């Protein structure tokens, strides 16, 4: 996933790996990925978080690191994964 994100954004993949590795709330099941012929071509990270709202700690979700291989852009793959993340966060 980090190589794909690095390729999609033109960054060294270690930049993205470092950020996820340092996130205490990250879990593998929060990732959504699409593969074509065994190759990861699109990915999205869903973030489960909590914040204080008044005196209550309430859950919320975030989305980040949306990446699609440049060769596969324009096919709706990222949108499909975003919808999966939205459903994951609703559940």
PDB file of C-alpha atoms in Angstrom:
ATOM      1  CA  UNK A   1       0.000   0.000   0.000  1.00  0.00           C
ATOM      2  CA  UNK A   2       2.806   2.412   0.831  1.00  0.00           C
ATOM      3  CA  UNK A   3       4.518   1.852  -2.517  1.00  0.00           C
ATOM      4  CA  UNK A   4       1.252   2.601  -4.328  1.00  0.00           C
ATOM      5  CA  UNK A   5       0.666   5.757  -2.291  1.00  0.00           C
ATOM      6  CA  UNK A   6       4.241   6.886  -2.862  1.00  0.00           C
ATOM      7  CA  UNK A   7       3.937   6.257  -6.612  1.00  0.00           C
ATOM      8  CA  UNK A   8       0.567   8.021  -6.831  1.00  0.00           C
ATOM      9  CA  UNK A   9       1.785  11.129  -4.996  1.00  0.00           C
ATOM     10  CA  UNK A  10       5.421  11.163  -6.083  1.00  0.00           C
ATOM     11  CA  UNK A  11       6.755  10.682  -2.536  1.00  0.00           C
ATOM     12  CA  UNK A  12       9.104   8.121  -1.076  1.00  0.00           C
ATOM     13  CA  UNK A  13       6.876   5.327   0.283  1.00  0.00           C
ATOM     14  CA  UNK A  14       8.655   5.499   3.657  1.00  0.00           C
ATOM     15  CA  UNK A  15       6.925   8.837   4.278  1.00  0.00           C
ATOM     16  CA  UNK A  16       3.523   7.113   4.354  1.00  0.00           C
ATOM     17  CA  UNK A  17       4.742   4.001   6.178  1.00  0.00           C
ATOM     18  CA  UNK A  18       6.222   6.128   8.950  1.00  0.00           C
ATOM     19  CA  UNK A  19       2.957   8.023   9.463  1.00  0.00           C
ATOM     20  CA  UNK A  20       0.867   4.843   9.749  1.00  0.00           C
ATOM     21  CA  UNK A  21       3.404   3.045  11.921  1.00  0.00           C
ATOM     22  CA  UNK A  22       3.305   5.910  14.431  1.00  0.00           C
ATOM     23  CA  UNK A  23      -0.512   5.991  14.590  1.00  0.00           C
ATOM     24  CA  UNK A  24      -1.624   4.127  17.751  1.00  0.00           C
ATOM     25  CA  UNK A  25      -5.209   3.837  16.464  1.00  0.00           C
ATOM     26  CA  UNK A  26      -4.392   2.373  13.046  1.00  0.00           C
ATOM     27  CA  UNK A  27      -5.521  -1.181  12.326  1.00  0.00           C
ATOM     28  CA  UNK A  28      -5.160  -3.196   9.089  1.00  0.00           C
ATOM     29  CA  UNK A  29      -8.927  -3.682   8.751  1.00  0.00           C
ATOM     30  CA  UNK A  30      -9.260   0.073   8.263  1.00  0.00           C
ATOM     31  CA  UNK A  31      -7.589  -0.195   4.834  1.00  0.00           C
ATOM     32  CA  UNK A  32      -9.480  -0.731   1.609  1.00  0.00           C
ATOM     33  CA  UNK A  33      -7.558  -1.925  -1.457  1.00  0.00           C
ATOM     34  CA  UNK A  34      -8.362  -3.001  -5.013  1.00  0.00           C
ATOM     35  CA  UNK A  35      -6.192  -5.423  -6.949  1.00  0.00           C
ATOM     36  CA  UNK A  36      -5.965  -6.125 -10.668  1.00  0.00           C
ATOM     37  CA  UNK A  37      -4.039  -9.234 -11.629  1.00  0.00           C
ATOM     38  CA  UNK A  38      -2.536  -9.458  -8.143  1.00  0.00           C
ATOM     39  CA  UNK A  39      -1.317  -5.847  -8.305  1.00  0.00           C
ATOM     40  CA  UNK A  40      -2.662  -3.251  -5.884  1.00  0.00           C
ATOM     41  CA  UNK A  41      -3.997  -0.410  -8.011  1.00  0.00           C
ATOM     42  CA  UNK A  42      -6.082   1.645  -5.574  1.00  0.00           C
ATOM     43  CA  UNK A  43      -6.215   2.108  -1.810  1.00  0.00           C
ATOM     44  CA  UNK A  44      -7.882   4.201   0.874  1.00  0.00           C
ATOM     45  CA  UNK A  45      -7.355   4.373   4.626  1.00  0.00           C
ATOM     46  CA  UNK A  46     -10.306   4.782   6.993  1.00  0.00           C
ATOM     47  CA  UNK A  47      -9.488   6.269  10.358  1.00  0.00           C
ATOM     48  CA  UNK A  48     -11.548   5.404  13.426  1.00  0.00           C
ATOM     49  CA  UNK A  49     -11.165   8.154  15.995  1.00  0.00           C
ATOM     50  CA  UNK A  50     -12.827   9.577  19.091  1.00  0.00           C
ATOM     51  CA  UNK A  51     -13.202  13.173  20.221  1.00  0.00           C
ATOM     52  CA  UNK A  52     -14.689  14.971  23.154  1.00  0.00           C
ATOM     53  CA  UNK A  53     -17.996  16.652  22.503  1.00  0.00           C
ATOM     54  CA  UNK A  54     -18.915  18.421  25.698  1.00  0.00           C
ATOM     55  CA  UNK A  55     -18.429  15.743  28.351  1.00  0.00           C
ATOM     56  CA  UNK A  56     -18.897  12.798  26.008  1.00  0.00           C
ATOM     57  CA  UNK A  57     -16.280  10.929  24.027  1.00  0.00           C
ATOM     58  CA  UNK A  58     -17.876  10.287  20.631  1.00  0.00           C
ATOM     59  CA  UNK A  59     -16.606   8.178  17.738  1.00  0.00           C
ATOM     60  CA  UNK A  60     -16.010   9.655  14.297  1.00  0.00           C
ATOM     61  CA  UNK A  61     -14.281   8.568  11.133  1.00  0.00           C
ATOM     62  CA  UNK A  62     -11.852  10.072   8.720  1.00  0.00           C
ATOM     63  CA  UNK A  63     -10.521   9.162   5.301  1.00  0.00           C
ATOM     64  CA  UNK A  64      -6.995   9.611   4.026  1.00  0.00           C
ATOM     65  CA  UNK A  65      -4.238   8.388   1.747  1.00  0.00           C
ATOM     66  CA  UNK A  66      -6.616   7.946  -1.176  1.00  0.00           C
ATOM     67  CA  UNK A  67      -4.383   6.696  -3.968  1.00  0.00           C
ATOM     68  CA  UNK A  68      -4.843   5.147  -7.394  1.00  0.00           C
ATOM     69  CA  UNK A  69      -2.045   4.007  -9.665  1.00  0.00           C
ATOM     70  CA  UNK A  70      -1.726   6.593 -12.448  1.00  0.00           C
ATOM     71  CA  UNK A  71      -2.314   3.846 -15.049  1.00  0.00           C
ATOM     72  CA  UNK A  72      -5.735   3.067 -13.515  1.00  0.00           C
ATOM     73  CA  UNK A  73      -7.095   6.549 -12.844  1.00  0.00           C
ATOM     74  CA  UNK A  74     -10.420   7.665 -14.267  1.00  0.00           C
ATOM     75  CA  UNK A  75     -12.087   4.263 -13.780  1.00  0.00           C
ATOM     76  CA  UNK A  76     -13.955   5.013 -10.548  1.00  0.00           C
ATOM     77  CA  UNK A  77     -11.740   2.790  -8.385  1.00  0.00           C
ATOM     78  CA  UNK A  78     -11.027   5.423  -5.737  1.00  0.00           C
ATOM     79  CA  UNK A  79     -14.727   6.319  -5.555  1.00  0.00           C
ATOM     80  CA  UNK A  80     -15.622   2.673  -5.030  1.00  0.00           C
ATOM     81  CA  UNK A  81     -13.185   2.430  -2.120  1.00  0.00           C
ATOM     82  CA  UNK A  82     -14.433   5.698  -0.633  1.00  0.00           C
ATOM     83  CA  UNK A  83     -17.978   4.303  -0.586  1.00  0.00           C
ATOM     84  CA  UNK A  84     -16.679   1.166   1.147  1.00  0.00           C
ATOM     85  CA  UNK A  85     -14.993   3.355   3.784  1.00  0.00           C
ATOM     86  CA  UNK A  86     -18.197   5.299   4.326  1.00  0.00           C
ATOM     87  CA  UNK A  87     -20.091   2.056   4.913  1.00  0.00           C
ATOM     88  CA  UNK A  88     -17.358   0.771   7.253  1.00  0.00           C
ATOM     89  CA  UNK A  89     -17.602   3.924   9.334  1.00  0.00           C
ATOM     90  CA  UNK A  90     -21.419   3.783   9.456  1.00  0.00           C
ATOM     91  CA  UNK A  91     -21.308   0.178  10.673  1.00  0.00           C
TER      92      UNK A  91
END
